[in-house]
CSV table of C-alpha atoms in Angstrom, one decimal:
chain,number,residue,atom,x,y,z
H,1,MET,CA,-26.6,25.8,30.9
H,2,ASN,CA,-25.7,26.6,27.4
H,3,GLY,CA,-22.9,24.3,26.1
H,4,LEU,CA,-24.3,21.3,28.2
H,5,GLN,CA,-25.9,19.4,26.0
H,6,PRO,CA,-23.9,18.6,23.2
H,7,ARG,CA,-21.1,17.6,25.4
H,8,LEU,CA,-23.6,15.5,27.4
H,9,LEU,CA,-24.2,14.0,23.6
H,10,CYS,CA,-20.6,14.0,23.5
H,11,ALA,CA,-19.9,11.9,26.3
H,12,LYS,CA,-22.7,9.6,26.0
H,13,THR,CA,-21.8,8.5,22.7
H,14,LEU,CA,-18.7,8.5,23.5
H,15,LEU,CA,-19.2,5.7,26.2
H,16,ARG,CA,-21.6,3.6,24.3
H,17,THR,CA,-19.1,3.5,21.3
H,18,LEU,CA,-16.0,1.9,23.7
H,19,ARG,CA,-18.7,-0.6,25.3
H,20,SER,CA,-20.2,-1.6,22.0
H,21,GLY,CA,-17.0,-1.3,19.7
H,22,SER,CA,-19.3,0.2,17.1
H,23,TYR,CA,-17.7,2.4,14.1
H,24,SER,CA,-18.0,5.8,15.3
H,25,ASN,CA,-19.1,7.7,12.3
H,26,LEU,CA,-21.9,5.0,12.8
H,27,ALA,CA,-23.1,6.1,16.1
H,28,LEU,CA,-22.6,9.4,15.9
H,29,GLN,CA,-25.1,9.4,13.4
H,30,ALA,CA,-27.5,7.0,15.3
H,31,ALA,CA,-26.8,9.7,18.1
H,32,TYR,CA,-28.0,12.6,15.9
H,33,LYS,CA,-31.3,11.4,14.7
H,34,ASN,CA,-33.9,12.2,17.6
H,35,THR,CA,-31.7,15.7,19.1
H,36,SER,CA,-32.5,19.2,18.3
H,37,LEU,CA,-28.8,20.4,18.2
H,38,THR,CA,-28.1,23.7,16.7
H,39,VAL,CA,-25.8,23.3,13.6
H,40,GLN,CA,-23.1,25.1,16.1
H,41,GLU,CA,-24.2,22.4,18.7
H,42,ARG,CA,-23.3,19.5,16.2
H,43,ALA,CA,-20.0,20.8,15.4
H,44,LEU,CA,-19.0,21.0,19.0
H,45,CYS,CA,-20.1,17.3,20.0
H,46,THR,CA,-19.0,16.0,16.5
H,47,SER,CA,-15.1,17.8,17.4
H,48,VAL,CA,-14.9,16.6,21.2
H,49,PHE,CA,-16.4,13.0,20.3
H,50,GLN,CA,-13.8,12.1,17.3
H,51,GLY,CA,-11.0,13.7,18.7
H,52,THR,CA,-10.9,12.0,21.8
H,53,LEU,CA,-11.4,8.9,20.2
H,54,GLU,CA,-8.3,10.0,17.8
H,55,ARG,CA,-6.3,10.8,21.0
H,56,LEU,CA,-7.8,8.6,23.4
H,57,LEU,CA,-3.7,7.3,24.4
H,58,THR,CA,-3.2,10.7,25.2
H,59,VAL,CA,-5.7,12.3,27.5
H,60,ASP,CA,-5.4,8.8,29.3
H,61,ALA,CA,-1.9,9.5,30.3
H,62,CYS,CA,-3.3,12.9,31.0
H,63,VAL,CA,-6.0,11.4,33.0
H,64,ALA,CA,-3.4,9.0,34.7
H,65,ALA,CA,-1.3,11.6,35.9
H,66,HIS,CA,-4.0,13.6,38.2
H,67,VAL,CA,-6.1,10.7,39.7
H,68,SER,CA,-5.3,8.7,42.7
H,69,ARG,CA,-6.3,5.8,41.2
H,70,ALA,CA,-5.8,3.5,38.6
H,71,PRO,CA,-8.0,5.3,35.7
H,72,GLU,CA,-9.6,1.5,34.3
H,73,LYS,CA,-10.8,1.5,38.1
H,74,LEU,CA,-12.9,4.2,37.4
H,75,ASP,CA,-16.7,4.4,36.7
H,76,PRO,CA,-16.8,3.9,33.2
H,77,ALA,CA,-18.6,7.1,32.6
H,78,VAL,CA,-16.6,9.2,35.0
H,79,ARG,CA,-13.4,8.5,32.5
H,80,CYS,CA,-15.5,9.1,29.7
H,81,VAL,CA,-16.1,13.0,31.1
H,82,LEU,CA,-12.4,12.9,32.1
H,83,ARG,CA,-11.6,11.9,28.5
H,84,CYS,CA,-13.3,14.6,27.1
H,85,GLY,CA,-13.1,17.2,29.1
H,86,VAL,CA,-9.2,17.2,28.7
H,87,TYR,CA,-9.3,16.6,25.3
H,88,GLU,CA,-11.7,19.9,24.9
H,89,LEU,CA,-8.7,21.5,27.7
H,90,LEU,CA,-5.9,20.4,25.6
H,91,TYR,CA,-6.5,20.9,21.7
H,92,LEU,CA,-9.8,23.2,21.9
H,93,ALA,CA,-10.1,27.2,21.9
H,94,THR,CA,-12.9,26.9,24.8
H,95,PRO,CA,-12.2,29.6,28.0
H,96,PRO,CA,-10.7,26.5,30.5
H,97,SER,CA,-12.9,27.9,33.5
H,98,ALA,CA,-16.3,27.4,31.2
H,99,ALA,CA,-15.1,23.5,30.2
H,100,VAL,CA,-14.1,22.5,33.4
H,101,ASN,CA,-17.4,23.9,34.8
H,102,LEU,CA,-19.3,22.5,32.0
H,103,TRP,CA,-18.1,19.2,32.1
H,104,THR,CA,-18.6,19.1,36.0
H,105,GLU,CA,-22.3,19.6,35.3
H,106,VAL,CA,-21.9,16.8,32.4
H,107,THR,CA,-20.9,14.4,35.1
H,108,LYS,CA,-24.1,15.3,37.4
H,109,SER,CA,-26.2,14.6,34.4
H,110,MET,CA,-24.5,11.5,33.4
H,111,GLY,CA,-26.1,9.5,36.6
H,112,VAL,CA,-22.8,10.1,38.3
H,113,LYS,CA,-23.3,12.9,40.4
H,114,SER,CA,-21.2,11.9,43.2
H,115,ALA,CA,-18.2,11.9,41.6
H,116,ALA,CA,-18.4,15.7,40.1
H,117,GLY,CA,-16.4,17.6,43.0
H,118,MET,CA,-13.4,14.9,41.7
H,119,VAL,CA,-14.1,15.7,38.2
H,120,ASN,CA,-14.0,19.1,38.8
H,121,ALA,CA,-10.8,18.6,40.9
H,122,VAL,CA,-8.7,17.0,38.2
H,123,LEU,CA,-9.5,19.0,35.2
H,124,ARG,CA,-8.2,22.0,37.5
H,125,SER,CA,-5.3,19.9,38.5
H,126,PHE,CA,-4.9,19.6,34.6
H,127,LEU,CA,-5.1,23.1,34.4
H,128,ARG,CA,-2.6,23.9,36.6
H,129,SER,CA,0.1,21.5,35.3
H,130,ASP,CA,-0.1,23.7,32.1
H,131,LYS,CA,-1.5,21.0,30.4
H,132,ALA,CA,1.2,19.1,30.1
H,133,VAL,CA,1.2,15.8,28.3
H,134,PRO,CA,3.5,12.9,30.6
H,135,LEU,CA,5.9,11.3,28.1
H,136,PRO,CA,7.0,7.9,29.2
H,137,LYS,CA,11.1,7.7,28.8
H,138,GLU,CA,11.0,4.5,26.9
H,139,GLN,CA,10.3,5.6,23.3
H,140,LEU,CA,7.7,3.5,22.0
H,141,ALA,CA,5.7,4.3,25.0
H,142,ALA,CA,6.1,8.1,24.4
H,143,TYR,CA,5.3,7.6,21.0
H,144,ALA,CA,2.1,5.6,22.1
H,145,VAL,CA,1.3,8.0,24.2
H,146,GLN,CA,2.6,11.2,21.3
H,147,TYR,CA,0.5,10.0,18.7
H,148,SER,CA,-2.5,7.8,20.7
H,149,VAL,CA,-1.5,4.3,18.8
H,150,PRO,CA,-0.8,1.7,20.7
H,151,ARG,CA,2.6,0.8,21.6
H,152,ASP,CA,2.6,-2.5,19.6
H,153,LEU,CA,0.9,-1.4,16.5
H,154,ILE,CA,4.0,1.1,16.4
H,155,ALA,CA,6.5,-1.8,17.1
H,156,GLN,CA,5.2,-3.5,14.3
H,157,LEU,CA,5.0,-1.0,11.9
H,158,MET,CA,8.6,0.3,12.8
H,159,ASP,CA,9.6,-3.3,12.5
H,160,GLU,CA,8.0,-3.7,9.0
H,161,TYR,CA,8.8,-0.5,7.0
H,162,GLY,CA,11.1,1.5,9.5
H,163,GLU,CA,11.1,4.7,11.6
H,164,GLU,CA,11.8,7.2,8.5
H,165,ARG,CA,8.1,5.8,7.2
H,166,VAL,CA,6.3,5.1,9.8
H,167,LEU,CA,6.9,8.6,12.2
H,168,PRO,CA,5.3,10.9,9.3
H,169,PHE,CA,2.5,8.0,9.2
H,170,LEU,CA,1.7,8.3,12.3
H,171,GLU,CA,2.0,12.3,12.3
H,172,ASP,CA,-0.5,12.6,9.6
H,173,ALA,CA,-3.0,9.9,11.4
H,174,GLY,CA,-3.7,12.6,13.9
H,175,GLY,CA,-4.6,15.1,11.9
H,176,GLU,CA,-7.1,16.8,9.5
H,177,PRO,CA,-7.8,14.0,6.6
H,178,PRO,CA,-7.9,15.4,3.0
H,179,VAL,CA,-11.1,15.4,1.0
H,180,TYR,CA,-10.9,13.6,-2.8
H,181,ILE,CA,-13.6,13.3,-4.6
H,182,ARG,CA,-13.8,11.9,-8.5
H,183,LYS,CA,-15.3,13.3,-11.3
H,184,ASN,CA,-17.8,12.0,-13.4
H,185,PRO,CA,-16.6,12.2,-17.4
H,186,LEU,CA,-19.8,11.0,-18.4
H,187,VAL,CA,-21.6,14.0,-17.0
H,188,CYS,CA,-18.9,16.6,-17.0
H,189,ASP,CA,-15.4,18.3,-17.4
H,190,ASP,CA,-13.1,19.5,-15.1
H,191,ALA,CA,-14.2,23.3,-15.9
H,192,ALA,CA,-17.4,22.4,-15.3
H,193,LEU,CA,-17.0,20.5,-12.0
H,194,ALA,CA,-14.8,23.1,-11.0
H,195,ALA,CA,-17.3,25.6,-11.4
H,196,ALA,CA,-20.5,23.5,-9.5
H,197,LEU,CA,-18.1,23.4,-7.0
H,198,THR,CA,-16.7,26.8,-6.2
H,199,GLU,CA,-17.3,27.1,-2.5
H,200,PHE,CA,-15.1,24.1,-1.9
H,201,SER,CA,-11.8,25.4,-4.4
H,202,PRO,CA,-11.3,22.1,-6.1
H,203,ALA,CA,-7.8,21.8,-7.4
H,204,ALA,CA,-7.2,19.0,-9.9
H,205,VAL,CA,-4.4,16.6,-8.8
H,206,PRO,CA,-2.1,16.1,-11.2
H,207,GLN,CA,-0.7,12.8,-11.1
H,208,ILE,CA,-4.1,11.6,-11.5
H,209,PRO,CA,-6.5,12.8,-14.0
H,210,GLY,CA,-10.4,12.8,-12.8
H,211,ALA,CA,-9.2,13.6,-8.9
H,212,PHE,CA,-10.0,16.8,-7.3
H,213,ARG,CA,-8.9,17.6,-3.5
H,214,LEU,CA,-11.5,20.4,-1.9
H,215,SER,CA,-10.8,22.5,0.5
H,216,ARG,CA,-13.2,21.4,3.0
H,217,SER,CA,-15.7,18.3,3.5
H,218,GLY,CA,-18.8,20.6,4.2
H,219,ALA,CA,-22.1,19.2,3.2
H,220,LEU,CA,-21.1,17.5,-0.2
H,221,THR,CA,-24.5,15.7,-0.5
H,222,ASP,CA,-26.4,18.9,-0.4
H,223,THR,CA,-24.7,20.1,-3.4
H,224,GLU,CA,-26.4,20.6,-6.8
H,225,ALA,CA,-23.5,18.7,-8.5
H,226,PHE,CA,-23.8,15.8,-6.0
H,227,GLY,CA,-27.6,15.5,-7.0
H,228,LYS,CA,-26.6,15.8,-10.6
H,229,GLY,CA,-24.0,12.8,-10.5
H,230,MET,CA,-21.4,15.1,-11.1
H,231,PHE,CA,-18.4,13.4,-8.6
H,232,HIS,CA,-18.1,10.9,-6.0
H,233,VAL,CA,-15.9,11.0,-3.4
H,234,GLN,CA,-13.2,8.3,-3.2
H,235,ASP,CA,-9.3,8.7,-1.8
H,236,LEU,CA,-6.5,9.2,-3.9
H,237,ALA,CA,-5.5,5.4,-2.9
H,238,SER,CA,-8.7,4.1,-3.9
H,239,GLN,CA,-8.8,6.0,-7.5
H,240,LEU,CA,-5.2,4.9,-8.0
H,241,CYS,CA,-6.1,0.9,-7.4
H,242,CYS,CA,-8.8,1.5,-9.8
H,243,MET,CA,-5.8,2.6,-12.5
H,244,ALA,CA,-3.7,-0.4,-11.4
H,245,LEU,CA,-6.8,-2.6,-12.3
H,246,ASP,CA,-7.1,-0.5,-15.8
H,247,ALA,CA,-10.2,-1.5,-17.1
H,248,LYS,CA,-11.3,-1.4,-20.6
H,249,PRO,CA,-14.4,-0.4,-22.8
H,250,HIS,CA,-16.7,-3.4,-23.4
H,251,GLU,CA,-14.9,-5.7,-20.9
H,252,THR,CA,-16.2,-7.6,-18.0
H,253,VAL,CA,-15.1,-6.8,-14.7
H,254,LEU,CA,-15.9,-8.1,-10.9
H,255,ASP,CA,-15.8,-6.1,-7.9
H,256,VAL,CA,-16.0,-8.9,-5.5
H,257,CYS,CA,-16.3,-6.5,-2.2
H,258,ALA,CA,-17.3,-3.7,-3.5
H,259,ALA,CA,-20.1,-1.5,-0.8
H,260,PRO,CA,-20.1,1.2,-0.6
H,261,GLY,CA,-19.1,1.4,-4.4
H,262,GLY,CA,-16.5,4.0,-5.1
H,263,LYS,CA,-14.4,1.5,-6.6
H,264,THR,CA,-16.7,0.6,-8.9
H,265,PHE,CA,-18.1,3.8,-9.9
H,266,THR,CA,-14.6,4.9,-11.4
H,267,ILE,CA,-13.7,1.5,-13.0
H,268,ALA,CA,-17.4,1.9,-14.5
H,269,GLN,CA,-16.3,5.5,-16.0
H,270,MET,CA,-13.1,4.4,-17.1
H,271,MET,CA,-15.1,2.0,-19.3
H,272,GLU,CA,-17.0,4.8,-20.5
H,273,GLY,CA,-20.4,3.3,-19.6
H,274,THR,CA,-19.9,0.4,-21.6
H,275,GLY,CA,-19.3,-3.3,-20.9
H,276,CYS,CA,-20.4,-4.3,-17.5
H,277,VAL,CA,-19.0,-4.2,-13.7
H,278,TYR,CA,-20.5,-6.6,-11.4
H,279,ALA,CA,-20.5,-5.5,-8.0
H,280,TYR,CA,-20.9,-8.0,-5.4
H,281,ASP,CA,-20.8,-7.6,-1.3
H,282,LEU,CA,-22.5,-9.8,1.2
H,283,HIS,CA,-25.0,-7.5,2.6
H,284,GLU,CA,-28.3,-6.6,0.6
H,285,ASN,CA,-28.4,-3.1,2.5
H,286,ARG,CA,-24.5,-2.4,1.4
H,287,VAL,CA,-25.7,-3.6,-2.2
H,288,LYS,CA,-28.2,-0.5,-2.2
H,289,LEU,CA,-26.0,1.8,-1.5
H,290,ILE,CA,-24.2,0.6,-4.7
H,291,ARG,CA,-27.0,0.2,-6.6
H,292,SER,CA,-28.1,3.9,-5.6
H,293,GLY,CA,-24.7,5.6,-6.4
H,294,ALA,CA,-24.5,3.8,-9.7
H,295,ARG,CA,-28.2,5.6,-10.6
H,296,ARG,CA,-27.1,9.0,-9.3
H,297,LEU,CA,-24.3,9.0,-11.5
H,298,GLY,CA,-25.7,7.5,-14.1
H,299,LEU,CA,-23.8,3.9,-14.6
H,300,GLN,CA,-25.9,1.8,-16.4
H,301,ASN,CA,-22.8,-1.1,-16.5
H,302,VAL,CA,-23.5,-1.5,-13.0
H,303,ALA,CA,-24.6,-4.8,-11.6
H,304,ALA,CA,-24.9,-5.4,-8.0
H,305,ALA,CA,-25.6,-8.5,-6.1
H,306,THR,CA,-25.5,-10.1,-3.1
H,307,GLY,CA,-22.5,-12.5,-2.8
H,308,ASP,CA,-20.2,-13.8,-0.9
H,309,ALA,CA,-16.3,-13.0,-1.9
H,310,ALA,CA,-15.1,-16.1,0.2
H,311,ARG,CA,-17.0,-18.5,-2.0
H,312,PRO,CA,-16.9,-19.3,-5.7
H,313,ALA,CA,-20.3,-18.9,-7.1
H,314,ALA,CA,-21.3,-20.9,-10.6
H,315,ASP,CA,-23.4,-17.8,-10.9
H,316,ARG,CA,-20.8,-15.7,-11.5
H,317,PRO,CA,-19.0,-14.8,-15.3
H,318,MET,CA,-15.6,-15.1,-16.1
H,319,ALA,CA,-14.2,-11.8,-16.2
H,320,ASP,CA,-11.2,-9.9,-17.7
H,321,ARG,CA,-10.1,-8.2,-14.9
H,322,VAL,CA,-11.3,-9.0,-11.2
H,323,LEU,CA,-10.6,-6.6,-8.1
H,324,CYS,CA,-10.8,-8.1,-4.9
H,325,ASP,CA,-10.5,-5.1,-2.4
H,326,VAL,CA,-10.7,-7.5,1.0
H,327,PRO,CA,-11.9,-6.9,4.7
H,328,CYS,CA,-8.8,-6.0,6.6
H,329,SER,CA,-7.7,-4.2,9.7
H,330,GLY,CA,-7.5,-0.8,8.5
H,331,TYR,CA,-4.4,0.5,9.2
H,332,GLY,CA,-4.1,2.5,6.6
H,333,VAL,CA,-7.0,4.9,7.1
H,334,MET,CA,-6.8,5.2,11.3
H,335,ARG,CA,-7.3,9.3,10.0
H,336,ARG,CA,-10.9,8.5,8.8
H,337,LYS,CA,-11.7,5.6,11.4
H,338,PRO,CA,-9.7,6.3,14.3
H,339,GLU,CA,-11.2,3.6,16.4
H,340,VAL,CA,-9.4,0.9,14.3
H,341,ARG,CA,-5.7,1.8,16.1
H,342,TYR,CA,-7.2,0.0,19.2
H,343,LYS,CA,-8.3,-3.4,17.6
H,344,SER,CA,-6.4,-6.3,19.5
H,345,ALA,CA,-3.9,-8.7,17.8
H,346,GLU,CA,-7.0,-11.0,18.3
H,347,ASP,CA,-9.4,-8.7,16.8
H,348,VAL,CA,-6.4,-8.8,13.7
H,349,ALA,CA,-5.3,-12.3,14.1
H,350,GLY,CA,-8.1,-14.2,11.6
H,351,LEU,CA,-8.0,-11.5,8.9
H,352,PRO,CA,-5.2,-13.3,7.1
H,353,ALA,CA,-6.8,-16.6,6.6
H,354,ILE,CA,-10.5,-14.8,5.0
H,355,GLN,CA,-8.1,-13.0,2.8
H,356,ARG,CA,-6.8,-15.9,1.3
H,357,LYS,CA,-9.9,-17.4,0.9
H,358,ILE,CA,-11.7,-14.3,-0.6
H,359,LEU,CA,-8.2,-13.7,-3.2
H,360,GLU,CA,-8.5,-17.8,-3.8
H,361,ALA,CA,-12.1,-17.3,-4.9
H,362,SER,CA,-11.8,-14.5,-7.0
H,363,ALA,CA,-8.9,-15.9,-8.7
H,364,ALA,CA,-11.2,-18.5,-10.0
H,365,SER,CA,-13.0,-16.2,-12.2
H,366,VAL,CA,-10.2,-14.5,-14.0
H,367,LYS,CA,-10.2,-15.0,-17.6
H,368,PRO,CA,-6.7,-17.0,-18.9
H,369,GLY,CA,-4.9,-13.2,-19.9
H,370,GLY,CA,-7.2,-11.7,-17.6
H,371,VAL,CA,-5.9,-9.1,-14.4
H,372,LEU,CA,-6.6,-10.2,-10.9
H,373,VAL,CA,-5.9,-6.6,-8.4
H,374,TYR,CA,-5.5,-7.6,-4.9
H,375,SER,CA,-5.9,-4.5,-2.2
H,376,THR,CA,-6.2,-3.5,1.1
H,377,CYS,CA,-6.3,0.0,3.2
H,378,THR,CA,-4.3,-1.4,5.8
H,379,LEU,CA,0.2,-1.6,6.2
H,380,SER,CA,0.4,-4.8,7.8
H,381,LYS,CA,2.2,-7.2,6.0
H,382,ALA,CA,0.5,-10.4,7.5
H,383,GLU,CA,-2.3,-9.0,5.2
H,384,ASN,CA,-0.4,-7.9,2.0
H,385,ASN,CA,2.4,-9.2,1.1
H,386,ALA,CA,2.1,-12.3,2.9
H,387,VAL,CA,-1.4,-13.2,1.6
H,388,VAL,CA,0.2,-12.6,-2.1
H,389,LYS,CA,2.9,-14.8,-1.9
H,390,ASP,CA,1.6,-17.4,-0.2
H,391,PHE,CA,-1.3,-16.9,-3.3
H,392,LEU,CA,1.5,-17.2,-6.0
H,393,ALA,CA,3.1,-20.1,-4.1
H,394,VAL,CA,0.1,-22.3,-5.4
H,395,HIS,CA,-1.0,-20.5,-8.3
H,396,PRO,CA,2.1,-20.2,-10.8
H,397,GLU,CA,-0.4,-19.3,-13.3
H,398,PHE,CA,-0.9,-16.0,-11.8
H,399,SER,CA,2.3,-13.5,-11.8
H,400,LEU,CA,2.9,-10.2,-10.2
H,401,GLU,CA,3.2,-7.4,-12.7
H,402,LEU,CA,4.1,-3.5,-12.3
H,403,PRO,CA,0.7,-1.6,-11.1
H,404,TRP,CA,1.0,1.4,-13.7
H,405,GLU,CA,2.5,0.9,-17.0
H,406,SER,CA,4.0,4.7,-17.4
H,407,ALA,CA,4.0,6.6,-14.1
H,408,PRO,CA,6.9,8.3,-13.7
H,409,TRP,CA,5.9,10.2,-10.8
H,410,ASN,CA,5.1,7.4,-8.7
H,411,ALA,CA,9.0,5.8,-9.5
H,412,ASP,CA,9.9,5.6,-6.2
H,413,PHE,CA,6.9,3.4,-5.0
H,414,ALA,CA,5.6,1.7,-8.0
H,415,ALA,CA,6.9,-2.2,-7.2
H,416,GLU,CA,5.3,-5.4,-8.0
H,417,MET,CA,3.3,-5.3,-4.7
H,418,THR,CA,3.1,-1.4,-3.5
H,419,THR,CA,2.4,0.0,-0.3
H,420,LEU,CA,1.0,3.7,-0.4
H,421,PHE,CA,1.5,5.9,2.8
H,422,PRO,CA,-0.3,9.2,3.0
H,423,GLN,CA,3.4,11.5,2.5
H,424,MET,CA,3.9,9.9,-0.5
H,425,LEU,CA,0.9,11.5,-2.7
H,426,GLY,CA,-1.4,12.6,-0.1
H,427,SER,CA,-3.6,8.8,-0.2
H,428,ASP,CA,-4.9,6.9,2.8
H,429,GLY,CA,-2.4,4.1,3.7
H,430,PHE,CA,-3.2,1.5,0.9
H,431,PHE,CA,-1.2,-1.7,0.1
H,432,LEU,CA,-1.5,-3.1,-4.1
H,433,ALA,CA,-0.7,-6.3,-5.7
H,434,LYS,CA,-1.6,-6.3,-9.8
H,435,MET,CA,-1.6,-10.1,-11.0
H,436,ARG,CA,-1.7,-11.4,-14.4
H,437,ARG,CA,-3.0,-15.0,-15.1
H,438,SER,CA,-1.3,-17.0,-17.8
H,439,GLN,CA,-2.9,-17.5,-21.7
């Protein structure tokens, strides 16, 4: 049946992802390795897979309204098919009868043939309801279904930032994430980059020199401009983080949690290819990504090596500037990694302790008068403000300073500890704190 294979692969991959807790992008890449799907079929599979994962709580509420038992008691494969089917009916333009028939066939191919009639009935019942999304009466629970973000996480963010900031963030988390790139000034100028990427309609971001927003992602890595090292993909938040570090030519800089290397590359470019950026990561396979990217961009001032950021290392040089972009819950990038929103409290409870260790170890490498930047891609204050305050309480030799010396465009959020929201400049959610060591 035409259209069956991409949907079957989607359901199987989603089931495997939810069971293993693996990263969705990696799961999808692995799923495509041994398939013969066409470009259009891959696009459909990706759309339903990512969309269902992103809207999991929304489609679950719809499924629950049309099944006779608690959804969690359904066979996992059946529940997965229902989730995908409801997503396609709710968000894609597929003719309803075709979608219902195809997901019914997927059920049979998933090894649960006996449930095919039930899947067909549930999807048709959903259509008869006019595809209504049932919202709970309690406000936070309703937001959870509307935005597909767990109630407890919404409550936490509301408590820390207020509804005025959180609701636009939740709205943004369900949209198509923007694509930003960073020009390599060692290879080209703005005009040359724009000419090389005309099909992507690059638009300069006026507040951040060297940053461009693309009209679409497409096969960026297949472009001649990419092969020539004219740019690398990097969100605005990461570019702002590098601006806060403010590395100068001929300096020594450490990037202690560097992979896959976006910030390392921007820092090296800001140093005009001089000095040295020592880039570390715990795993050799990720260090290889940094080395490969540096070679493509022609950055000879990058030295990448394995290293545990949580442990002070005697062989690390003292540095003028140290970037400490730590592992975190990732709530700020849920529009790019939808699965992070479903992390449990237990999943993230131990993160602040790890983050404090990394910050403590990183501080030991900062020269007197040098700069230390702590950053995360989360909005959780326990991982952000609290970690920095705890560090400063036992390190009076460090003090906070404004991240950007002169940036009138961000006057509303250029605090000593800065939290970025997508609605501010279009960046991912992000936190950074710039500290300077006394002489």
